[in-house]
Coordinates of C-alpha atoms and ligand atoms in Angstrom, one line a residue:
M144 CA 0.0 0.0 0.0
S145 CA 1.2 3.5 -0.9
K146 CA 2.3 5.9 1.9
N147 CA 1.1 9.4 1.2
F148 CA 3.1 12.6 1.9
D149 CA 2.7 16.3 1.1
V150 CA 6.3 16.5 0.0
I151 CA 8.8 13.8 -1.0
V152 CA 12.4 14.7 -1.4
I153 CA 14.7 12.3 -3.4
G154 CA 18.3 12.6 -2.2
A155 CA 19.5 13.5 1.3
G156 CA 22.6 15.6 0.4
P157 CA 22.7 19.3 1.5
G158 CA 20.0 20.2 -1.0
G159 CA 17.7 17.4 -0.1
Y160 CA 18.0 17.1 3.6
I161 CA 17.7 20.8 4.2
A162 CA 14.7 21.0 1.9
A163 CA 13.0 18.2 3.8
I164 CA 13.7 19.8 7.2
R165 CA 12.4 23.2 6.0
A166 CA 9.3 21.7 4.5
A167 CA 8.6 19.9 7.8
Q168 CA 9.1 23.1 9.7
L169 CA 6.5 24.7 7.4
G170 CA 4.0 22.0 8.5
F171 CA 4.1 19.5 5.6
S172 CA 4.2 15.8 6.0
V173 CA 7.6 15.0 4.5
A174 CA 9.5 11.9 3.3
C175 CA 13.1 11.9 2.2
I176 CA 14.6 9.0 0.2
D177 CA 18.4 8.4 0.0
E178 CA 20.4 5.4 -1.2
W179 CA 23.8 6.2 0.2
K180 CA 25.2 3.2 2.2
N181 CA 27.9 3.3 4.9
A182 CA 30.5 0.5 5.1
A183 CA 28.1 -1.7 7.0
G184 CA 25.3 -1.2 4.4
G185 CA 23.3 1.2 6.7
P186 CA 22.0 4.6 5.7
A187 CA 24.5 7.4 5.4
P188 CA 22.5 10.6 4.6
G189 CA 24.4 13.8 3.7
G190 CA 25.2 13.0 0.1
T191 CA 28.4 13.7 -1.6
C192 CA 29.1 16.6 0.7
T193 CA 29.1 14.6 3.9
N194 CA 30.4 11.2 2.6
V195 CA 32.9 12.0 -0.1
G196 CA 33.1 15.8 -0.5
C197 CA 33.1 18.9 1.7
I198 CA 33.3 17.3 5.1
P199 CA 35.9 14.5 4.6
S200 CA 38.1 16.7 2.4
K201 CA 38.2 19.4 5.1
A202 CA 39.0 16.8 7.7
L203 CA 42.0 15.6 5.7
L204 CA 43.0 19.2 4.9
Q205 CA 43.0 19.9 8.6
S206 CA 45.1 16.8 9.5
S207 CA 47.6 17.4 6.8
E208 CA 47.9 21.1 7.7
H209 CA 48.7 20.2 11.3
Y210 CA 51.4 17.8 10.0
E211 CA 52.9 20.5 7.8
H212 CA 52.9 23.0 10.6
A213 CA 54.6 20.6 13.0
N214 CA 57.0 19.6 10.2
K215 CA 57.9 23.1 8.9
H216 CA 56.5 25.9 10.9
F217 CA 56.6 25.0 14.7
A218 CA 60.4 25.7 14.8
D219 CA 59.6 29.4 14.0
H220 CA 57.7 29.5 17.3
G221 CA 60.5 27.9 19.2
I222 CA 58.8 24.5 19.3
S223 CA 61.0 21.6 18.3
V224 CA 59.6 18.3 17.4
S225 CA 61.5 15.1 17.1
G226 CA 60.3 11.8 15.7
L227 CA 57.4 13.4 13.9
K228 CA 55.4 10.7 12.1
M229 CA 52.3 10.5 10.0
D230 CA 49.9 7.7 10.6
S231 CA 47.8 8.1 7.5
A232 CA 45.5 5.1 8.5
K233 CA 44.6 7.0 11.7
M234 CA 44.1 10.2 9.8
I235 CA 41.6 8.3 7.5
A236 CA 39.9 6.7 10.5
R237 CA 39.4 10.2 12.1
K238 CA 38.0 11.5 8.8
D239 CA 35.6 8.5 8.8
A240 CA 34.5 9.3 12.3
V241 CA 33.8 12.9 11.4
V242 CA 31.7 11.7 8.5
K243 CA 29.7 9.4 10.7
Q244 CA 29.0 12.2 13.2
N245 CA 27.5 14.1 10.3
N246 CA 25.5 11.1 9.0
D247 CA 24.1 10.5 12.5
G248 CA 23.4 14.2 13.0
I249 CA 21.2 14.2 9.9
L250 CA 19.3 11.1 11.0
Y251 CA 18.8 12.9 14.4
L252 CA 17.5 16.0 12.6
F253 CA 15.1 14.0 10.5
K254 CA 13.6 12.5 13.7
K255 CA 13.5 15.8 15.5
N256 CA 11.6 17.4 12.6
K257 CA 9.4 14.3 11.9
V258 CA 10.8 13.7 8.4
S259 CA 10.2 10.0 7.4
F260 CA 13.4 8.7 6.0
F261 CA 13.5 5.8 3.5
H262 CA 16.8 4.1 2.7
G263 CA 16.9 3.1 -0.9
R264 CA 16.7 4.3 -4.5
G265 CA 13.8 6.6 -5.3
S266 CA 12.3 6.6 -8.8
F267 CA 9.3 7.9 -10.6
V268 CA 6.5 5.4 -11.3
K269 CA 3.7 7.5 -12.7
P270 CA 1.7 10.7 -12.3
V271 CA -1.4 10.2 -10.1
E272 CA -4.3 12.4 -9.2
G273 CA -2.8 15.4 -7.4
G274 CA 0.8 14.2 -7.4
Y275 CA 3.2 11.4 -8.3
E276 CA 3.8 7.8 -7.3
L277 CA 7.4 6.9 -6.5
A278 CA 9.0 3.6 -5.8
V279 CA 11.7 3.0 -3.2
T280 CA 13.9 0.0 -4.0
G281 CA 16.9 -1.4 -2.3
A282 CA 17.3 -1.6 1.4
Q283 CA 13.7 -0.7 2.0
A284 CA 11.0 -1.4 -0.7
E285 CA 8.0 1.0 -0.5
T286 CA 5.6 2.8 -2.7
L287 CA 5.1 6.4 -1.8
T288 CA 2.8 9.1 -3.2
G289 CA 3.7 12.8 -2.9
K290 CA 1.8 15.9 -3.9
Q291 CA 5.0 17.8 -4.4
I292 CA 8.4 16.2 -5.3
I293 CA 11.8 17.7 -4.8
V294 CA 14.6 16.0 -6.8
A295 CA 18.0 16.6 -5.1
T296 CA 20.0 13.7 -6.5
G297 CA 23.3 15.5 -6.8
S298 CA 26.3 14.7 -9.0
S299 CA 29.1 12.2 -9.5
A300 CA 32.7 12.5 -10.6
R301 CA 33.2 12.7 -14.4
A302 CA 35.6 10.1 -15.7
L303 CA 38.0 10.6 -18.7
P304 CA 36.6 8.9 -21.7
G305 CA 37.8 5.3 -21.7
V306 CA 39.4 5.6 -18.3
P307 CA 36.9 4.3 -15.7
F308 CA 37.7 4.9 -12.0
D309 CA 39.0 1.7 -10.4
E310 CA 39.4 3.6 -7.0
E311 CA 42.8 1.7 -6.6
N312 CA 45.0 3.5 -9.1
V313 CA 42.7 5.8 -11.0
L314 CA 40.7 7.6 -8.3
S315 CA 37.7 9.8 -8.2
N316 CA 37.1 12.1 -5.2
D317 CA 35.9 8.9 -3.4
G318 CA 39.2 7.0 -3.7
A319 CA 41.2 10.2 -3.3
L320 CA 39.8 10.5 0.2
R321 CA 40.8 7.0 1.4
I322 CA 44.3 6.4 -0.1
G323 CA 45.9 3.9 2.3
G324 CA 49.3 5.4 2.6
V325 CA 51.1 8.4 1.2
P326 CA 51.9 7.8 -2.4
K327 CA 55.4 8.7 -3.5
K328 CA 54.2 10.2 -6.7
L329 CA 50.7 11.5 -7.2
G330 CA 49.2 12.8 -10.4
L331 CA 46.0 14.8 -10.8
I332 CA 44.1 15.6 -13.9
G333 CA 42.4 19.0 -13.6
S334 CA 43.6 21.9 -11.4
G335 CA 40.1 22.9 -10.3
V336 CA 38.9 22.9 -6.8
I337 CA 39.3 19.2 -6.1
G338 CA 42.7 19.1 -7.8
L339 CA 44.1 21.8 -5.7
E340 CA 42.5 20.7 -2.4
M341 CA 43.4 17.0 -2.8
G342 CA 46.8 17.8 -4.3
S343 CA 47.5 19.9 -1.2
V344 CA 46.5 17.2 1.2
W345 CA 48.9 14.6 -0.2
R346 CA 51.7 17.1 -1.0
R347 CA 51.7 18.2 2.7
L348 CA 52.1 14.6 3.7
G349 CA 55.1 14.1 1.5
A350 CA 53.8 13.0 -2.0
E351 CA 55.4 14.5 -5.1
V352 CA 52.3 16.0 -6.7
T353 CA 51.9 17.0 -10.4
V354 CA 48.6 18.5 -11.6
L355 CA 47.9 18.5 -15.4
E356 CA 45.4 21.1 -16.5
A357 CA 43.9 21.5 -19.9
M358 CA 43.2 25.3 -19.7
P359 CA 46.0 27.7 -20.5
T360 CA 45.2 29.9 -17.4
F361 CA 45.3 28.9 -13.8
L362 CA 42.0 29.1 -12.0
G363 CA 40.3 31.0 -14.8
A364 CA 37.1 31.8 -12.9
V365 CA 39.1 33.4 -10.0
D366 CA 40.0 37.1 -10.1
E367 CA 43.3 37.2 -12.0
Q368 CA 45.3 39.1 -9.4
I369 CA 44.2 36.6 -6.7
A370 CA 44.8 33.5 -8.9
K371 CA 48.4 34.8 -9.6
E372 CA 49.1 35.3 -5.9
A373 CA 47.8 31.8 -5.1
R374 CA 49.8 30.3 -7.9
K375 CA 53.0 31.9 -6.5
A376 CA 52.3 30.3 -3.1
F377 CA 51.6 26.9 -4.6
D378 CA 54.8 27.0 -6.7
K379 CA 56.7 27.9 -3.5
Q380 CA 55.2 24.9 -1.8
G381 CA 56.2 22.6 -4.6
L382 CA 52.7 21.8 -5.9
K383 CA 53.5 21.4 -9.6
V384 CA 50.8 22.6 -12.0
E385 CA 51.2 22.2 -15.7
L386 CA 48.8 24.3 -17.8
G387 CA 47.6 23.9 -21.3
V388 CA 48.1 20.2 -21.5
K389 CA 46.3 17.6 -23.7
V390 CA 46.0 14.3 -21.9
G391 CA 46.4 11.3 -24.1
E392 CA 46.6 7.6 -23.3
I393 CA 46.4 6.5 -19.6
K394 CA 47.7 3.0 -18.7
S395 CA 47.3 1.6 -15.3
D396 CA 48.8 -1.6 -13.8
K397 CA 50.1 -3.0 -10.5
K398 CA 53.1 -0.7 -10.6
G399 CA 51.1 2.5 -11.0
V400 CA 49.7 4.8 -13.7
S401 CA 51.4 6.3 -16.7
V402 CA 49.8 9.3 -18.4
A403 CA 50.8 10.4 -21.9
Y404 CA 50.2 14.0 -22.6
T405 CA 51.2 16.9 -24.8
N406 CA 52.5 20.0 -23.0
A407 CA 51.6 23.6 -23.8
K408 CA 54.5 23.7 -26.3
G409 CA 53.1 20.7 -28.1
E410 CA 55.8 18.3 -26.9
A411 CA 54.9 14.7 -26.1
Q412 CA 55.4 14.0 -22.4
A413 CA 54.9 11.1 -20.0
L414 CA 54.0 11.2 -16.3
E415 CA 54.5 8.1 -14.2
V416 CA 52.7 8.1 -10.8
D417 CA 51.7 5.7 -8.1
K418 CA 48.1 7.0 -8.0
L419 CA 46.1 9.3 -10.3
I420 CA 43.2 11.5 -9.2
V421 CA 40.9 12.5 -12.0
S422 CA 39.1 15.8 -11.0
I423 CA 37.7 17.2 -14.2
G424 CA 34.3 18.2 -13.0
R425 CA 31.1 16.4 -12.1
V426 CA 28.0 15.1 -13.9
P427 CA 24.4 15.3 -12.6
N428 CA 22.8 12.1 -11.2
T429 CA 19.7 11.4 -13.1
T430 CA 20.1 7.8 -14.1
G431 CA 17.9 5.6 -11.9
L432 CA 15.3 8.3 -11.4
N433 CA 13.1 6.9 -14.3
A434 CA 12.6 10.5 -15.4
E435 CA 11.2 9.2 -18.7
A436 CA 8.2 7.6 -17.0
V437 CA 6.9 11.0 -16.2
G438 CA 8.5 13.1 -19.0
L439 CA 10.9 15.1 -16.7
K440 CA 13.0 17.2 -19.1
L441 CA 16.8 16.9 -18.9
D442 CA 19.3 19.0 -20.8
D443 CA 22.1 17.7 -23.0
R444 CA 24.4 17.3 -19.9
G445 CA 21.8 15.2 -18.2
A446 CA 20.9 18.0 -15.7
I447 CA 17.3 18.5 -14.9
V448 CA 16.0 21.6 -16.6
V449 CA 14.6 24.2 -14.1
D450 CA 13.6 27.8 -14.2
D451 CA 15.2 30.5 -11.9
E452 CA 12.9 29.2 -9.1
C453 CA 13.8 25.5 -9.5
R454 CA 10.5 24.5 -11.2
T455 CA 11.0 21.6 -13.6
S456 CA 9.1 20.9 -16.7
L457 CA 6.4 19.1 -14.6
P458 CA 3.9 20.7 -12.3
G459 CA 4.6 19.9 -8.7
V460 CA 8.2 18.6 -9.4
W461 CA 11.1 20.8 -8.3
A462 CA 14.9 20.1 -8.5
V463 CA 17.7 21.7 -6.5
G464 CA 21.5 21.5 -6.1
D465 CA 24.1 19.8 -8.2
V466 CA 21.5 18.1 -10.4
V467 CA 20.5 21.5 -11.9
R468 CA 22.3 24.4 -13.4
G469 CA 24.6 26.7 -11.4
P470 CA 27.6 26.2 -9.3
M471 CA 28.0 22.8 -7.7
L472 CA 28.3 23.9 -4.1
A473 CA 26.7 22.6 -0.9
H474 CA 25.5 26.0 0.3
K475 CA 23.9 26.8 -3.1
A476 CA 22.1 23.5 -2.9
E477 CA 20.9 24.3 0.7
E478 CA 19.7 27.7 -0.3
E479 CA 17.7 26.3 -3.2
G480 CA 16.3 23.6 -0.9
V481 CA 15.0 26.2 1.6
A482 CA 13.6 28.4 -1.2
V483 CA 11.7 25.6 -2.8
A484 CA 10.2 24.4 0.5
E485 CA 9.1 28.0 1.1
R486 CA 7.7 28.4 -2.4
I487 CA 5.6 25.2 -2.0
A488 CA 4.2 26.8 1.2
G489 CA 3.3 29.9 -0.9
Q490 CA 6.1 32.0 0.5
H491 CA 8.7 33.9 -1.5
G492 CA 11.9 32.0 -1.1
H493 CA 14.8 33.6 -2.9
V494 CA 18.4 32.8 -3.9
D495 CA 20.7 35.5 -5.1
F496 CA 23.2 33.7 -7.3
N497 CA 25.5 36.7 -7.4
L498 CA 26.0 36.3 -3.7
V499 CA 26.9 32.6 -3.6
P500 CA 30.5 32.7 -2.1
W501 CA 33.2 30.3 -3.3
V502 CA 36.0 29.0 -1.1
I503 CA 39.0 26.8 -2.0
Y504 CA 40.4 25.4 1.2
T505 CA 44.0 25.2 0.2
S506 CA 46.8 27.0 2.0
P507 CA 46.5 29.9 1.3
E508 CA 42.7 29.7 1.2
I509 CA 41.0 31.4 -1.7
A510 CA 37.5 32.9 -1.3
W511 CA 35.4 35.3 -3.3
V512 CA 31.9 36.6 -3.8
G513 CA 30.5 38.8 -6.5
K514 CA 32.3 40.0 -9.7
T515 CA 35.9 39.6 -10.6
E516 CA 37.9 42.5 -12.1
Q517 CA 38.0 40.7 -15.5
Q518 CA 34.1 40.3 -15.4
L519 CA 33.6 44.0 -14.6
K520 CA 35.9 44.9 -17.5
A521 CA 34.1 42.6 -19.8
D522 CA 30.7 44.0 -18.7
G523 CA 32.0 47.6 -19.2
V524 CA 31.3 48.5 -15.6
K525 CA 33.4 51.4 -14.2
Y526 CA 34.9 50.3 -10.9
K527 CA 37.4 51.2 -8.2
A528 CA 39.7 48.6 -6.7
G529 CA 41.3 48.5 -3.2
T530 CA 43.8 45.8 -2.0
F531 CA 45.4 45.3 1.4
P532 CA 48.2 42.7 1.9
F533 CA 48.2 40.4 4.9
L534 CA 51.9 41.3 5.2
A535 CA 50.7 44.6 6.8
N536 CA 48.2 43.0 9.1
G537 CA 49.4 42.5 12.8
R538 CA 47.3 39.4 13.4
A539 CA 48.6 37.7 10.2
R540 CA 52.2 38.5 11.4
A541 CA 51.4 37.0 14.8
L542 CA 49.9 33.9 13.2
G543 CA 53.0 33.6 11.0
D544 CA 51.0 33.6 7.8
T545 CA 51.2 36.8 5.8
T546 CA 50.6 35.3 2.3
G547 CA 48.0 37.1 0.2
M548 CA 45.6 40.0 0.3
V549 CA 42.0 41.2 0.5
K550 CA 40.8 42.9 -2.6
M551 CA 37.6 44.9 -2.9
L552 CA 35.9 46.1 -6.0
A553 CA 33.3 48.9 -5.8
D554 CA 31.2 50.8 -8.4
A555 CA 33.1 53.9 -9.5
A556 CA 30.0 56.1 -9.3
T557 CA 27.9 54.7 -6.4
D558 CA 30.7 53.0 -4.3
E559 CA 28.5 49.8 -4.0
I560 CA 30.7 46.8 -3.3
L561 CA 30.6 44.6 -6.5
G562 CA 33.1 41.9 -5.5
V563 CA 35.4 40.8 -2.7
H564 CA 38.3 38.5 -3.3
V565 CA 40.6 37.0 -0.6
V566 CA 43.7 34.9 -0.8
G567 CA 45.3 34.2 2.5
P568 CA 44.7 32.9 6.0
M569 CA 41.1 32.1 7.0
A570 CA 39.7 33.5 3.7
S571 CA 36.8 31.1 4.2
E572 CA 35.7 33.0 7.3
L573 CA 36.6 36.5 6.1
I574 CA 34.3 36.2 3.1
A575 CA 31.2 36.0 5.2
E576 CA 31.5 39.7 6.1
A577 CA 31.7 40.5 2.3
C578 CA 28.5 38.4 1.7
V579 CA 26.6 40.3 4.5
A580 CA 27.8 43.6 3.2
M581 CA 26.8 42.9 -0.4
A582 CA 23.5 41.4 0.7
F583 CA 22.8 44.8 2.3
R584 CA 24.2 46.5 -0.8
A585 CA 26.8 48.2 1.3
S586 CA 29.3 50.7 -0.1
S587 CA 33.1 50.3 0.5
E588 CA 32.8 53.4 2.7
D589 CA 30.3 51.5 4.9
I590 CA 32.9 48.8 5.6
A591 CA 35.6 51.4 6.0
R592 CA 33.6 53.2 8.8
I593 CA 32.8 50.0 10.8
C594 CA 34.9 49.3 13.9
H595 CA 36.7 45.9 13.4
A596 CA 38.4 44.1 16.3
H597 CA 42.2 44.5 16.7
P598 CA 44.2 42.6 16.0
S599 CA 42.2 40.5 13.6
L600 CA 42.5 39.4 10.0
S601 CA 39.2 41.1 9.3
E602 CA 40.9 44.5 9.7
S603 CA 42.4 43.7 6.3
T604 CA 38.8 43.8 4.8
K605 CA 38.3 47.2 6.4
E606 CA 41.7 48.3 5.0
A607 CA 40.9 47.0 1.6
A608 CA 37.7 49.1 1.8
L609 CA 39.8 52.2 2.8
A610 CA 42.1 51.3 -0.1
V611 CA 39.2 51.7 -2.6
D612 CA 39.3 55.4 -1.5
K613 CA 43.2 55.4 -1.6
R614 CA 43.4 56.0 2.2
T615 CA 44.7 52.8 3.9
L616 CA 46.0 53.5 7.4
N617 CA 48.5 50.6 7.8
F618 CA 50.0 50.3 4.3
Ligands
FAD165 P1 24.7 15.3 -3.2 O1 25.4 15.9 -2.0 O2 25.4 14.7 -4.3 O3 23.5 14.4 -2.7 C1 22.7 13.7 -3.5 C2 22.2 12.5 -2.7 O4 21.1 11.9 -3.5 C3 23.2 11.4 -2.5 O5 23.2 10.9 -1.2 C4 22.8 10.3 -3.5 O6 23.2 9.0 -3.0 C5 21.3 10.4 -3.5 N1 20.7 9.9 -4.7 C6 21.0 10.1 -6.0 N2 20.0 9.5 -6.8 C7 19.1 8.9 -5.9 C8 18.0 8.2 -6.1 N3 17.5 7.9 -7.3 N4 17.3 7.7 -5.0 C9 17.7 8.0 -3.8 N5 18.9 8.7 -3.5 C10 19.5 9.2 -4.6 N6 30.9 22.2 -1.8 C11 31.0 23.2 -1.0 O7 30.2 24.1 -0.9 N7 32.1 23.3 -0.2 C12 33.1 22.4 -0.2 O8 34.1 22.5 0.6 C13 33.0 21.3 -1.1 N8 33.9 20.4 -1.1 C14 33.8 19.3 -2.0 C15 34.8 18.4 -2.0 C16 34.7 17.3 -2.9 C17 35.8 16.3 -2.9 C18 33.6 17.2 -3.7 C19 33.4 16.0 -4.6 C20 32.6 18.1 -3.7 C21 32.7 19.2 -2.8 N9 31.7 20.2 -2.7 C22 31.9 21.2 -1.9 C23 30.5 20.1 -3.6 C24 29.3 19.6 -2.8 O9 29.6 18.3 -2.2 C25 28.1 19.5 -3.6 O10 27.8 20.7 -4.3 C26 26.9 19.1 -2.8 O11 27.0 17.9 -2.1 C27 25.6 19.1 -3.7 O12 24.5 18.7 -2.9 P2 23.3 18.0 -3.4 O13 22.3 17.8 -2.3 O14 22.8 18.6 -4.7 O15 23.8 16.6 -3.9
NAI166 P1 36.3 21.9 -11.4 O1 35.3 22.3 -12.4 O2 36.5 22.8 -10.3 O3 37.7 21.7 -12.1 C1 37.9 20.9 -13.2 C2 39.2 21.2 -13.9 O4 39.6 20.2 -14.8 C3 39.1 22.5 -14.7 O5 40.1 23.4 -14.4 C4 39.1 22.0 -16.2 O6 39.7 22.9 -17.1 C5 40.0 20.8 -16.0 N1 39.8 19.8 -17.1 C6 38.6 19.3 -17.6 N2 38.8 18.4 -18.5 C7 40.2 18.2 -18.5 C8 41.0 17.3 -19.2 N3 40.6 16.4 -20.1 N4 42.4 17.3 -19.0 C9 42.9 18.2 -18.1 N5 42.1 19.1 -17.4 C10 40.8 19.0 -17.6 O7 35.9 20.4 -11.0 P2 36.5 19.5 -9.8 O8 37.7 19.9 -9.3 O9 36.3 18.1 -10.3 O10 35.3 19.7 -8.7 C11 34.0 19.5 -9.1 C12 33.1 20.5 -8.3 O11 33.0 20.1 -7.0 C13 33.7 21.9 -8.3 O12 33.4 22.6 -9.5 C14 32.9 22.5 -7.2 O13 31.7 22.9 -7.6 C15 32.8 21.3 -6.2 N6 33.8 21.4 -5.2 C16 33.8 22.5 -4.3 C17 34.8 22.6 -3.4 C18 34.8 23.8 -2.5 O14 33.8 24.5 -2.5 N7 35.8 24.0 -1.7 C19 35.8 21.6 -3.2 C20 35.8 20.5 -4.2 C21 34.8 20.5 -5.1

């Protein structure tokens, strides 16, 4: 017999589980279906983000950063360490424990908010009077009927054509997060977000890392000045990035992986590595949804076609997160999930795509929100730019990390902040002030007039705002 709900969410990643909780808060009866299994075959809600994405990658970035500090930077503070060792199995076990805490946290939140959770694959069966019938298959077989359906099935790593992931030698983000020991030589294809974050983890632990990138520019979507500063820091650390390459044949055997490629000068090259991470973007998860049964429209990338408000081609069916257009980021998925639940309730949920921040959790961290200088130029917008280097910030000096800067871009006529770009320590935290300022349509003068705690890294944001008006106080 079918179980009936007001709202059924397929997928319990950040888009889905947050949509389910918000819909329940708004008084709907809600079910959430997710098929992710933990090592014991049990439910592991949280999607890519919790299981093989944001959370585990940040756990490994933290562990490897501690190791690098102990190895290279403690001595500057007068701390000597002898017999420093890296137990990578323990590091992985800690990461797994952090993931489990998050899985359990979501199951707890479902209970607390009275969301009915179904462990298995959700797929469309047919439209029914006033809604849709869905099948749950796998661990738990059920038939559910929902008046409104939110699809939040996320994305998976894209493989190179003809080079499937074996997760032993050729790794997706999944295998990259559970490499047994530190590889002597590690190769990465793609110097995007995963390439830089995962490359940093294993470089810090002692691997010789080479990243092969097809594009001729480094981090093309990032403000050029910021990307240049980051590249300088990565070069200094020994993270080797080759731009403008064309990857050819990849052979993998027990000894490792060999990658044939052509470099930017057109010369044939070979890279021999113990492990290869392929991080060339992600594809939306729509296979298994049985979208054809109900005529749900997909685009040529396999993403679900939605309008600005996440409405699909079918009445009462919505889609959010990585499975639709836009940046593949957990917080973007969450915002869309909340907005859709509110729209179902007749409210006016809203996501401002210009204010979705980006963070790359390398060292230095890179974070930005709004427009880059090159975008403003291309759009013909007249702007003023202000930068402030962490070198001149007292807190950064005390921390022992003065890499990078804060850069602010403001409209030349109105002074409204159009973009903020940070490369340096705690950029991930500093960017929040910029998001708040831009959400309130602040001017650079507004930030310049706000009292910031001393000594703090955030004083660099204030100084960058002062720099827009060419009146920094500490530089
Ligand atoms: P997902 O998180 O992919 O969740 C989808 C869920 O749906 C999964 O559990 C899947 O099993 C389930 N599912 C799919 N099909 C079905 C079906 N038919 N039936 C039932 N269940 C189904 N983003 C950030 O913002 N910050 C970061 O630091 C960050 N780090 C990342 C690091 C890595 C290594 C990776 C790979 C990604 C990272 N991301 C990060 C991106 C982030 O993980 C995604 O943007 C986010 O998880 C998307 O959320 P989602 O809910 O759309 O989909
Ligand atoms: P990406 O889109 O960030 O980077 C992929 C890179 O691979 C690009 O630079 C691209 O030019 C390059 N590339 C593509 N095909 C290639 C080829 N054949 N040979 C060589 N290079 C090639 O994708 P990535 O790193 O896989 O990450 C996927 C997504 O996951 C990100 O876009 C982001 O949305 C999300 N993510 C977010 C993180 C964060 O917010 N901190 C961390 C990790 C992932």
